[in-house]
Tab-separated table of C-alpha atoms in Angstrom:
chain	number	residue	atom	x	y	z
A	1	MET	CA	97.124	123.898	69.955
A	2	PRO	CA	95.189	122.177	72.762
A	3	SER	CA	93.009	119.258	71.879
A	4	ALA	CA	89.883	120.917	73.288
A	5	ILE	CA	88.898	124.536	72.666
A	6	HIS	CA	87.439	126.450	75.596
A	7	VAL	CA	84.408	128.456	74.452
A	8	PRO	CA	83.829	131.529	76.652
A	9	SER	CA	80.449	132.648	77.903
A	10	VAL	CA	78.048	134.105	75.366
A	11	PRO	CA	78.549	137.867	74.884
A	12	ASP	CA	75.702	140.318	75.404
A	13	ARG	CA	75.606	141.371	71.761
A	14	LEU	CA	76.973	140.331	68.400
A	15	THR	CA	80.050	142.410	67.632
A	16	ARG	CA	81.351	143.077	64.154
A	17	LEU	CA	82.976	139.938	62.799
A	18	PRO	CA	86.335	140.207	60.994
A	19	LEU	CA	85.528	137.870	58.093
A	20	SER	CA	82.667	137.302	55.691
A	21	ARG	CA	81.571	134.548	53.316
A	22	PRO	CA	83.619	135.978	50.387
A	23	ASP	CA	86.658	136.057	52.683
A	24	LEU	CA	86.156	132.373	53.477
A	25	ARG	CA	85.776	131.537	49.780
A	26	LEU	CA	89.167	133.124	49.132
A	27	LEU	CA	90.819	131.230	52.013
A	28	ASP	CA	89.158	128.031	50.805
A	29	ALA	CA	90.496	128.562	47.265
A	30	ILE	CA	94.021	129.133	48.614
A	31	GLY	CA	93.785	125.933	50.643
A	32	GLN	CA	92.764	124.015	47.529
A	33	CYS	CA	95.259	125.150	44.915
A	34	GLY	CA	98.133	127.163	46.433
A	35	ASP	CA	98.437	129.359	43.337
A	36	LEU	CA	97.533	132.960	44.095
A	37	ALA	CA	96.227	133.835	40.626
A	38	GLU	CA	94.111	130.672	40.427
A	39	ALA	CA	92.791	131.186	43.966
A	40	ALA	CA	91.820	134.749	43.077
A	41	ARG	CA	90.042	133.517	39.933
A	42	ARG	CA	88.062	130.942	41.910
A	43	ALA	CA	87.065	133.640	44.389
A	44	GLY	CA	86.009	136.009	41.591
A	45	LEU	CA	88.845	138.483	42.193
A	46	ARG	CA	91.911	139.811	40.424
A	47	PRO	CA	95.236	138.893	42.084
A	48	PRO	CA	95.928	142.438	43.403
A	49	ALA	CA	92.444	142.579	44.925
A	50	ALA	CA	92.979	139.155	46.482
A	51	GLN	CA	96.286	140.346	47.965
A	52	ARG	CA	94.566	143.412	49.450
A	53	ARG	CA	91.760	141.298	50.895
A	54	LEU	CA	94.256	138.913	52.496
A	55	ASP	CA	96.169	141.871	53.960
A	56	ARG	CA	92.908	143.217	55.389
A	57	LEU	CA	92.042	139.824	56.899
A	58	ASP	CA	95.456	139.567	58.559
A	59	HIS	CA	95.001	143.063	59.964
A	60	ALA	CA	91.436	142.408	61.158
A	61	THR	CA	92.194	139.077	62.826
A	62	GLY	CA	95.632	139.881	64.200
A	63	LEU	CA	96.868	136.629	62.663
A	64	THR	CA	98.982	135.629	59.687
A	65	LEU	CA	96.417	133.561	57.794
A	66	THR	CA	98.422	132.920	54.616
A	67	LEU	CA	102.041	132.511	53.601
A	68	ARG	CA	102.560	134.295	50.277
A	69	ASP	CA	105.090	135.321	47.701
A	70	ALA	CA	104.604	136.912	44.274
A	71	ARG	CA	102.853	133.877	42.759
A	72	THR	CA	102.002	131.342	45.456
A	73	ALA	CA	99.912	131.366	48.595
A	74	ARG	CA	99.118	128.701	51.146
A	75	LEU	CA	97.280	128.650	54.429
A	76	SER	CA	99.236	128.991	57.653
A	77	PRO	CA	98.162	126.794	60.607
A	78	ASP	CA	96.185	129.808	61.887
A	79	GLY	CA	94.595	130.251	58.474
A	80	ALA	CA	93.546	126.590	58.281
A	81	ARG	CA	91.985	126.822	61.736
A	82	VAL	CA	90.148	130.063	60.945
A	83	LEU	CA	88.839	128.545	57.702
A	84	VAL	CA	87.362	125.526	59.529
A	85	ALA	CA	85.973	127.715	62.335
A	86	GLY	CA	84.480	130.210	59.869
A	87	ARG	CA	82.941	127.469	57.754
A	88	ARG	CA	81.355	125.998	60.883
A	89	PHE	CA	80.049	129.429	61.977
A	90	PHE	CA	78.263	130.152	58.695
A	91	ARG	CA	76.923	126.605	58.505
A	92	GLN	CA	75.470	127.139	61.994
A	93	VAL	CA	73.945	130.405	60.788
A	94	ASP	CA	72.397	128.667	57.761
A	95	GLN	CA	71.089	125.868	59.944
A	96	ALA	CA	69.534	128.369	62.368
A	97	VAL	CA	67.886	130.197	59.441
A	98	GLN	CA	66.398	126.924	58.232
A	99	THR	CA	65.235	125.854	61.695
A	100	ASP	CA	64.024	129.154	63.184
A	101	ILE	CA	63.000	131.378	60.266
A	102	TYR	CA	61.837	128.764	57.750
A	103	GLY	CA	60.877	126.099	60.312
A	104	ARG	CA	62.321	123.263	58.250
A	105	GLY	CA	64.220	121.398	60.988
A	106	ALA	CA	67.835	120.937	61.972
A	107	GLU	CA	68.748	118.570	59.134
A	108	ALA	CA	67.549	120.858	56.337
A	109	LEU	CA	71.061	121.763	55.305
A	110	ASN	CA	72.895	121.180	52.054
A	111	ALA	CA	76.157	119.247	52.017
A	112	PRO	CA	79.418	121.224	52.130
A	113	ARG	CA	81.192	121.504	48.795
A	114	ILE	CA	84.497	120.355	50.324
A	115	LEU	CA	84.713	118.152	53.417
A	116	ASN	CA	87.954	118.213	55.418
A	117	ILE	CA	88.458	114.721	56.836
A	118	ALA	CA	91.296	113.205	58.881
A	119	THR	CA	91.744	109.445	58.779
A	120	ALA	CA	93.749	106.818	60.634
A	121	GLU	CA	93.130	104.267	57.880
A	122	PRO	CA	94.652	103.911	54.395
A	123	LEU	CA	91.794	105.508	52.471
A	124	MET	CA	91.577	104.298	48.894
A	125	GLU	CA	91.871	106.820	46.080
A	126	ASP	CA	88.801	105.391	44.384
A	127	LEU	CA	86.821	106.174	47.543
A	128	VAL	CA	87.635	109.862	47.076
A	129	GLU	CA	86.509	109.621	43.461
A	130	ASP	CA	83.318	107.808	44.495
A	131	ALA	CA	82.523	110.598	46.953
A	132	ALA	CA	82.861	113.140	44.145
A	133	ASP	CA	80.717	111.052	41.768
A	134	SER	CA	77.972	109.690	44.027
A	135	LEU	CA	77.804	112.240	46.871
A	136	GLY	CA	78.823	115.363	44.962
A	137	ILE	CA	81.482	116.430	47.477
A	138	LEU	CA	85.255	116.742	47.386
A	139	LEU	CA	87.280	115.169	50.183
A	140	SER	CA	90.340	116.980	51.514
A	141	VAL	CA	92.109	114.094	53.272
A	142	SER	CA	94.897	114.094	55.858
A	143	HIS	CA	96.365	110.903	57.384
A	144	ASP	CA	97.532	110.603	60.989
A	145	THR	CA	97.548	108.317	64.018
A	146	PRO	CA	94.174	107.464	65.614
A	147	GLY	CA	94.827	109.787	68.554
A	148	GLN	CA	95.969	112.694	66.389
A	149	VAL	CA	92.967	112.242	64.099
A	150	LEU	CA	90.604	112.771	67.031
A	151	ARG	CA	92.669	115.709	68.278
A	152	GLN	CA	92.354	117.339	64.857
A	153	LEU	CA	88.575	117.036	65.104
A	154	ASP	CA	88.581	118.196	68.721
A	155	GLY	CA	90.703	121.216	67.802
A	156	TYR	CA	88.390	122.328	64.953
A	157	ARG	CA	91.004	121.608	62.287
A	158	VAL	CA	88.808	119.190	60.299
A	159	ASP	CA	85.076	118.597	59.810
A	160	ALA	CA	85.160	114.796	60.187
A	161	ALA	CA	87.383	111.968	61.420
A	162	HIS	CA	87.593	108.341	60.269
A	163	THR	CA	89.319	106.256	62.926
A	164	TRP	CA	89.191	103.141	65.084
A	165	GLY	CA	89.282	102.241	68.765
A	166	LEU	CA	88.629	99.496	71.267
A	167	SER	CA	86.014	101.589	73.111
A	168	THR	CA	83.570	104.394	72.318
A	169	LEU	CA	85.346	106.681	69.846
A	170	SER	CA	83.710	109.931	70.976
A	171	HIS	CA	85.212	109.554	74.491
A	172	GLY	CA	88.361	111.171	73.143
A	173	VAL	CA	86.532	114.301	71.907
A	174	GLU	CA	85.301	117.089	74.173
A	175	ARG	CA	83.258	118.992	71.576
A	176	THR	CA	79.871	117.999	70.183
A	177	VAL	CA	80.241	115.321	67.486
A	178	ARG	CA	78.057	112.612	66.011
A	179	THR	CA	79.390	109.080	65.446
A	180	TYR	CA	78.428	106.737	62.602
A	181	GLU	CA	79.443	103.077	62.497
A	182	VAL	CA	81.704	102.022	59.648
A	183	LEU	CA	82.819	98.480	60.478
A	184	ASP	CA	82.775	95.914	63.239
A	185	ASP	CA	86.319	94.956	62.426
A	186	PRO	CA	87.774	91.522	63.400
A	187	LEU	CA	91.542	91.317	63.793
A	188	TRP	CA	94.039	88.694	62.723
A	189	VAL	CA	97.736	88.122	63.327
A	190	THR	CA	100.506	88.751	60.773
A	191	LEU	CA	103.534	86.430	60.962
A	192	PRO	CA	106.761	85.889	59.003
A	193	LEU	CA	106.405	83.038	56.522
A	194	GLY	CA	109.059	80.992	58.321
A	195	HIS	CA	107.508	81.403	61.800
A	196	ARG	CA	107.096	78.183	63.800
A	197	LEU	CA	103.286	78.715	63.985
A	198	ALA	CA	102.773	79.826	60.379
A	199	GLY	CA	101.510	76.407	59.299
A	200	ARG	CA	98.388	76.529	61.458
A	201	ASP	CA	95.010	77.704	60.148
A	202	ALA	CA	94.111	79.512	63.384
A	203	LEU	CA	96.156	80.613	66.385
A	204	SER	CA	95.476	81.491	69.985
A	205	LEU	CA	96.645	84.674	71.670
A	206	ALA	CA	98.099	82.507	74.437
A	207	ASP	CA	100.389	80.807	71.874
A	208	LEU	CA	101.825	84.204	70.897
A	209	ARG	CA	102.336	85.841	74.278
A	210	ASP	CA	106.139	85.319	74.234
A	211	GLU	CA	106.562	86.766	70.730
A	212	ASN	CA	108.101	90.117	69.864
A	213	TRP	CA	105.070	92.310	69.009
A	214	VAL	CA	104.668	95.611	67.224
A	215	SER	CA	101.547	97.663	67.912
A	216	GLU	CA	99.896	100.978	67.202
A	217	ALA	CA	98.347	103.181	69.884
A	218	GLY	CA	94.637	103.905	69.631
A	219	PRO	CA	92.728	107.180	70.169
A	220	GLU	CA	93.053	107.245	73.974
A	221	SER	CA	96.657	106.001	74.055
A	222	GLU	CA	95.382	102.433	74.255
A	223	VAL	CA	97.904	99.940	72.888
A	224	LEU	CA	96.039	97.695	70.474
A	225	VAL	CA	97.837	94.455	71.373
A	226	SER	CA	97.614	95.077	75.134
A	227	GLY	CA	93.922	95.917	74.907
A	228	VAL	CA	93.141	92.776	72.910
A	229	TYR	CA	94.994	90.559	75.388
A	230	ARG	CA	93.242	92.145	78.367
A	231	SER	CA	89.840	91.753	76.671
A	232	ALA	CA	90.594	88.022	76.340
A	233	GLY	CA	91.481	87.791	80.053
A	234	LEU	CA	95.187	87.316	79.337
A	235	THR	CA	98.309	89.133	80.506
A	236	PRO	CA	99.700	91.328	77.679
A	237	PRO	CA	103.014	90.268	76.128
A	238	ALA	CA	106.168	91.579	77.745
A	239	ARG	CA	107.774	92.611	74.435
A	240	ILE	CA	105.625	95.183	72.619
A	241	GLN	CA	107.149	97.969	70.576
A	242	VAL	CA	104.560	100.743	70.280
A	243	THR	CA	105.088	102.826	67.156
A	244	GLY	CA	103.335	104.538	64.284
A	245	ALA	CA	101.598	102.700	61.457
A	246	SER	CA	104.373	103.219	58.899
A	247	VAL	CA	107.144	101.931	61.196
A	248	ALA	CA	104.951	98.997	62.224
A	249	ARG	CA	104.427	98.038	58.572
A	250	GLY	CA	108.177	98.181	57.967
A	251	MET	CA	108.928	95.962	60.960
A	252	LEU	CA	106.321	93.423	59.843
A	253	ARG	CA	107.646	93.397	56.284
A	254	ARG	CA	111.205	92.714	57.526
A	255	GLY	CA	109.971	89.946	59.846
A	256	ASP	CA	111.160	91.738	63.006
A	257	ALA	CA	107.873	91.233	64.876
A	258	VAL	CA	104.343	89.880	64.751
A	259	GLY	CA	101.350	92.182	64.782
A	260	LEU	CA	97.566	92.479	64.720
A	261	GLY	CA	95.834	93.715	61.605
A	262	SER	CA	92.455	94.008	59.962
A	263	PRO	CA	91.474	91.866	56.979
A	264	ALA	CA	89.293	94.730	55.711
A	265	CYS	CA	92.030	97.378	56.167
A	266	PRO	CA	95.270	95.330	56.188
A	267	ALA	CA	98.482	96.883	57.395
A	268	VAL	CA	100.848	95.268	54.904
A	269	PHE	CA	101.005	92.606	52.197
A	270	ALA	CA	104.223	90.825	51.239
A	271	PRO	CA	105.162	87.340	49.966
A	272	SER	CA	107.265	86.903	53.108
A	273	LEU	CA	104.208	87.250	55.401
A	274	VAL	CA	101.206	85.102	56.273
A	275	ARG	CA	97.972	86.112	58.007
A	276	ARG	CA	96.116	83.800	60.374
A	277	SER	CA	92.779	83.969	62.202
A	278	LEU	CA	92.726	84.115	66.000
A	279	VAL	CA	90.446	81.733	67.857
A	280	GLU	CA	89.485	84.523	70.327
A	281	ARG	CA	88.088	86.596	67.422
A	282	PRO	CA	89.254	89.989	68.776
A	283	ARG	CA	87.604	93.060	67.282
A	284	ARG	CA	87.949	96.798	67.041
A	285	ALA	CA	85.358	99.420	66.098
A	286	ALA	CA	85.904	101.664	63.076
A	287	GLY	CA	83.708	104.741	62.800
A	288	LEU	CA	83.138	108.163	61.254
A	289	LEU	CA	82.826	111.146	63.590
A	290	VAL	CA	81.442	114.394	62.152
A	291	ASP	CA	80.702	117.931	63.206
A	292	PRO	CA	76.872	117.940	63.017
A	293	ALA	CA	76.790	121.705	62.452
A	294	VAL	CA	78.733	121.250	59.198
A	295	VAL	CA	77.904	117.746	57.948
A	296	PRO	CA	74.188	116.891	57.514
A	297	GLY	CA	73.161	113.561	58.968
A	298	SER	CA	72.135	112.084	55.622
A	299	LEU	CA	75.556	112.900	54.113
A	300	ALA	CA	77.402	111.422	57.095
A	301	GLN	CA	75.351	108.222	56.811
A	302	GLN	CA	76.112	107.951	53.096
A	303	LEU	CA	79.829	108.592	53.593
A	304	ALA	CA	80.022	106.002	56.389
A	305	ALA	CA	78.174	103.510	54.165
A	306	LEU	CA	80.598	104.248	51.312
A	307	LEU	CA	83.544	103.560	53.633
A	308	THR	CA	81.957	100.281	54.742
A	309	ALA	CA	81.212	99.178	51.179
A	310	ARG	CA	84.809	99.841	50.103
A	311	CYS	CA	86.241	97.895	53.058
A	312	LEU	CA	83.961	94.910	52.399
A	313	SER	CA	84.671	94.864	48.663
A	314	ARG	CA	88.399	94.914	49.362
A	315	PHE	CA	87.992	92.037	51.826
A	316	THR	CA	86.127	89.847	49.318
A	317	ALA	CA	88.589	90.696	46.518
A	318	GLN	CA	91.708	89.914	48.544
A	319	HIS	CA	90.541	87.222	50.960
A	320	GLY	CA	87.846	85.217	49.184
A	321	ASP	CA	89.491	82.022	50.397
A	322	MET	CA	88.643	82.941	53.997
A	323	LEU	CA	84.932	82.678	53.200
A	324	ARG	CA	85.300	78.888	53.311
A	325	ASP	CA	85.393	79.364	57.078
A	326	PRO	CA	81.736	79.586	58.286
A	327	TRP	CA	82.666	82.228	60.874
A	328	TRP	CA	84.019	84.655	58.259
A	329	ALA	CA	81.092	83.946	55.913
A	330	ASP	CA	78.636	84.786	58.732
A	331	TRP	CA	80.601	87.930	59.570
A	332	LEU	CA	80.449	89.122	55.958
A	333	ARG	CA	76.702	88.458	55.723
A	334	GLY	CA	76.106	90.405	58.942
A	335	GLN	CA	78.179	93.347	57.769
A	336	ARG	CA	76.367	93.457	54.424
A	337	ALA	CA	72.969	93.355	56.140
A	338	ALA	CA	73.973	96.213	58.460
A	339	LEU	CA	75.293	98.161	55.469
A	340	LYS	CA	72.002	97.766	53.595
A	341	ALA	CA	70.041	98.995	56.625
A	342	ARG	CA	72.282	102.070	56.976
A	343	THR	CA	72.111	102.780	53.236
A	344	ASP	CA	68.298	102.636	53.294
A	345	ALA	CA	68.236	104.970	56.300
A	346	ALA	CA	70.550	107.428	54.533
A	347	ALA	CA	68.351	107.380	51.419
A	348	GLY	CA	65.322	108.218	53.560
A	349	GLY	CA	67.172	111.161	55.093
A	350	LEU	CA	67.589	112.741	51.666
A	351	GLN	CA	63.914	113.754	51.744
A	352	ALA	CA	64.680	116.703	54.049
A	353	PRO	CA	63.824	120.113	52.524
A	354	PRO	CA	66.750	121.759	50.736
A	355	ALA	CA	68.681	124.625	52.218
A	356	LEU	CA	68.902	128.099	50.718
A	357	PRO	CA	69.401	127.596	46.973
A	358	ASP	CA	72.131	130.102	46.223
A	359	GLU	CA	74.911	131.999	47.992
A	360	SER	CA	73.335	135.290	46.930
A	361	VAL	CA	70.401	134.683	49.292
A	362	GLN	CA	72.418	133.657	52.348
A	363	ILE	CA	72.734	135.892	55.375
A	364	ASP	CA	76.195	137.425	55.656
A	365	VAL	CA	78.050	139.439	58.294
A	366	GLU	CA	76.552	142.854	57.484
A	367	ASP	CA	73.020	141.410	57.526
A	368	LEU	CA	73.680	139.896	60.956
A	369	HIS	CA	75.008	143.212	62.210
A	370	LEU	CA	71.848	145.070	61.144
A	371	LEU	CA	69.448	142.498	62.581
A	372	ARG	CA	71.313	142.240	65.866
A	373	ALA	CA	71.345	146.029	66.217
A	374	VAL	CA	67.533	146.021	66.064
A	375	ALA	CA	67.351	143.152	68.567
A	376	ASP	CA	69.843	144.771	70.965
A	377	HIS	CA	68.259	148.227	70.941
A	378	GLY	CA	64.623	147.210	70.893
A	379	SER	CA	63.310	149.019	67.822
A	380	ILE	CA	64.139	150.250	64.323
A	381	ASN	CA	64.268	153.841	65.650
A	382	ARG	CA	66.935	153.249	68.285
A	383	ALA	CA	68.932	150.838	66.102
A	384	ALA	CA	69.040	153.379	63.257
A	385	ALA	CA	70.442	156.011	65.623
A	386	VAL	CA	73.173	153.655	66.843
A	387	LEU	CA	74.051	152.682	63.262
A	388	SER	CA	74.094	156.365	62.208
A	389	ILE	CA	71.556	155.877	59.422
A	390	SER	CA	67.951	156.979	59.082
A	391	GLN	CA	65.051	154.826	60.218
A	392	SER	CA	63.714	154.619	56.670
A	393	ALA	CA	67.133	153.574	55.308
A	394	LEU	CA	67.450	150.788	57.880
A	395	THR	CA	63.899	149.617	57.168
A	396	ARG	CA	64.645	149.534	53.416
A	397	ARG	CA	67.836	147.517	53.945
A	398	ILE	CA	66.064	144.922	56.039
A	399	HIS	CA	63.191	144.861	53.543
A	400	ARG	CA	65.662	144.120	50.729
A	401	LEU	CA	67.036	141.289	52.876
A	402	GLU	CA	63.475	139.956	53.245
A	403	LEU	CA	63.077	139.955	49.478
A	404	ARG	CA	66.393	138.141	49.026
A	405	LEU	CA	65.517	135.466	51.558
A	406	GLY	CA	61.838	135.159	50.741
A	407	ALA	CA	61.089	135.307	54.467
A	408	ARG	CA	59.429	137.837	56.755
A	409	LEU	CA	61.826	139.438	59.241
A	410	LEU	CA	59.946	142.589	60.311
A	411	VAL	CA	56.544	142.991	61.923
A	412	ARG	CA	54.728	146.316	61.710
A	413	SER	CA	52.224	147.477	64.325
A	414	SER	CA	50.833	150.640	65.877
A	415	ARG	CA	53.905	150.740	68.113
A	416	GLY	CA	56.253	150.809	65.149
A	417	THR	CA	58.425	148.282	63.301
A	418	ASP	CA	60.204	145.419	65.066
A	419	LEU	CA	61.669	141.980	64.329
A	420	THR	CA	59.390	138.958	64.086
A	421	ALA	CA	59.469	136.348	66.850
A	422	PRO	CA	61.217	133.721	64.636
A	423	THR	CA	63.892	136.258	63.714
A	424	ARG	CA	64.500	137.020	67.369
A	425	GLN	CA	64.704	133.313	68.096
A	426	PHE	CA	67.272	132.984	65.319
A	427	LEU	CA	69.342	135.835	66.753
A	428	ALA	CA	69.185	134.386	70.277
A	429	GLY	CA	71.542	131.570	69.303
A	430	LEU	CA	73.796	133.739	67.201
A	431	ALA	CA	75.963	135.111	69.999
A	432	GLY	CA	76.859	131.573	71.050
A	433	PHE	CA	78.006	130.771	67.514
A	434	GLU	CA	80.124	133.916	67.525
A	435	ALA	CA	81.695	133.121	70.903
A	436	GLU	CA	82.776	129.730	69.591
A	437	LEU	CA	84.125	131.224	66.359
A	438	ARG	CA	86.283	133.734	68.219
A	439	ALA	CA	87.571	131.114	70.673
A	440	VAL	CA	88.355	128.493	68.035
A	441	GLY	CA	89.869	130.937	65.553
A	442	ALA	CA	91.720	132.927	68.260
A	443	LEU	CA	90.011	136.042	66.898
A	444	PRO	CA	89.899	139.381	68.773
A	445	ALA	CA	86.860	140.120	70.934
A	446	ASP	CA	85.722	142.979	68.686
A	447	THR	CA	86.771	144.255	65.291
A	448	PRO	CA	86.195	147.835	64.080
A	449	PRO	CA	85.536	148.341	60.375
A	450	ALA	CA	88.886	148.008	58.602
A	451	ALA	CA	89.833	150.157	55.619
A	452	GLU	CA	90.926	148.272	52.515
A	453	PRO	CA	94.732	148.499	52.216
A	454	SER	CA	95.892	150.652	49.329
A	455	GLY	CA	98.177	147.985	47.850
A	456	SER	CA	99.586	144.557	48.459
A	457	ALA	CA	103.196	145.788	48.532
A	458	GLN	CA	102.613	148.164	51.455
A	459	ARG	CA	104.224	146.988	54.718
A	460	ARG	CA	101.788	146.964	57.606
A	461	THR	CA	101.724	146.007	61.256
A	462	HIS	CA	99.220	143.382	62.392
A	463	ARG	CA	97.148	143.827	65.501
A	464	THR	CA	97.380	140.794	67.794
A	465	PRO	CA	94.479	139.733	70.034
A	466	ARG	CA	96.340	141.226	73.030
A	467	GLY	CA	97.053	144.521	71.393
A	468	GLY	CA	100.703	143.944	70.448
A	469	ALA	CA	102.116	144.536	66.976
A	470	VAL	CA	104.050	142.054	64.885
A	471	ARG	CA	105.539	142.117	61.430
A	472	PRO	CA	103.343	140.345	58.862
A	473	GLY	CA	105.746	137.455	58.296
A	474	ARG	CA	107.182	136.997	61.778
A	475	ALA	CA	104.511	134.616	63.065
A	476	ALA	CA	104.840	132.541	59.924
A	477	ALA	CA	108.561	132.049	60.474
A	478	ASP	CA	107.874	130.085	63.648
A	479	ARG	CA	105.168	127.883	62.184
A	480	ALA	CA	105.156	125.019	59.717
A	481	ALA	CA	102.365	125.412	57.216
A	482	VAL	CA	100.640	122.353	55.809
A	483	ARG	CA	98.495	122.541	52.700
A	484	PRO	CA	96.350	119.401	52.395
A	485	ALA	CA	95.822	118.133	48.883
A	486	VAL	CA	92.252	118.060	47.707
A	487	ALA	CA	91.401	114.913	45.822
A	488	GLY	CA	88.332	114.782	43.612
A	489	ARG	CA	86.946	116.930	40.846
A	490	ASN	CA	86.555	120.688	40.559
């Protein structure tokens, strides 16, 4: 999958979408637990009904969204991508309802129940528990290299990314994201205990240029050690082995190389290693990047502050002796002051009006289809004819939607019944959301109403976006499915 998703031009009208909110709840439950019966229970379905719904979704999207047997089910790579894209689409719809119909502003959006986050750092398990306790969200965490973490966010596979870099983090992402500072992170050098320079309190990069180094690559393929040397005006070492974090930790533990690490997020601890400050005080920036259409600003601020607090508490617990150095003591005071300012700002953001209180009063696919028909055809009369229902029936359905939402959607005048100006404004942005959903999820351009399959055991052909037919399991045979574990509380 490419790192950036091309979103085509906005279509003239909103076509019928192949998945609804209940469909997403079922996919979400499968991603969480992997047990078909339990996933069906969480989605409010019986297992046979869940099987039929999943068959219908595969048929409607032309994709194999789940890999199933008699008792288990897990998301395929396509299914994981469609889940993230669908979640983003409906969050955009909810945000547009709040902004355009209710006039409450772009941040008037509740936090997602589960936040998919990719990280390039060793996230602590107690952080995941703290997020469940203090923020009320579950974190579904995947670990990868800094570059891959940003590519996951860029490819709509996660809602947020926690990573580091030597330059602006968002430069590696082509979609719209918002960045929140986590830590201004000084680096130190890790040496074998018997190294000739291990007895010094502080070292210079120039003293280490002839050493055998091991280094990770940052988000834009920047080699950490090379970047630090260039920032100090020095020529990078000739011997640098660039590898992943796990291999680098193993090499450091065996004493095969020296490396740069963070005292707040250390790479490795072992009795055979020592860590020393560098007189050049090199730094890297650690941050949290989020999809602003999914993650409200106040939640992102709180999560970034929680990450910072955990890093600082780990630093003081493991390296209290370093605070005898005035430089490190000043650094810690500065980080704590910045953390307090960000925490206060996040607390102030919680005063935004709440979003819609319950799923039963959220706009779903069929509601969007009715409203867009009125907008496309100019009046209730013409829309009713296109939808093959009576004018009075269409008016009653939209009136029931008004009662559910507690908002006015129709305006009545001597010329007849039409949509209100805020409702039209809401619908104006809807086609753009749909274009992105179809591009990101690789969904077909239009989907006719699909009949519910008669049973889960029936063999069916799946319509691909280009009109070909494939067996239900053939696409899955060529793909490796990954089911991220969800840590937290149900």
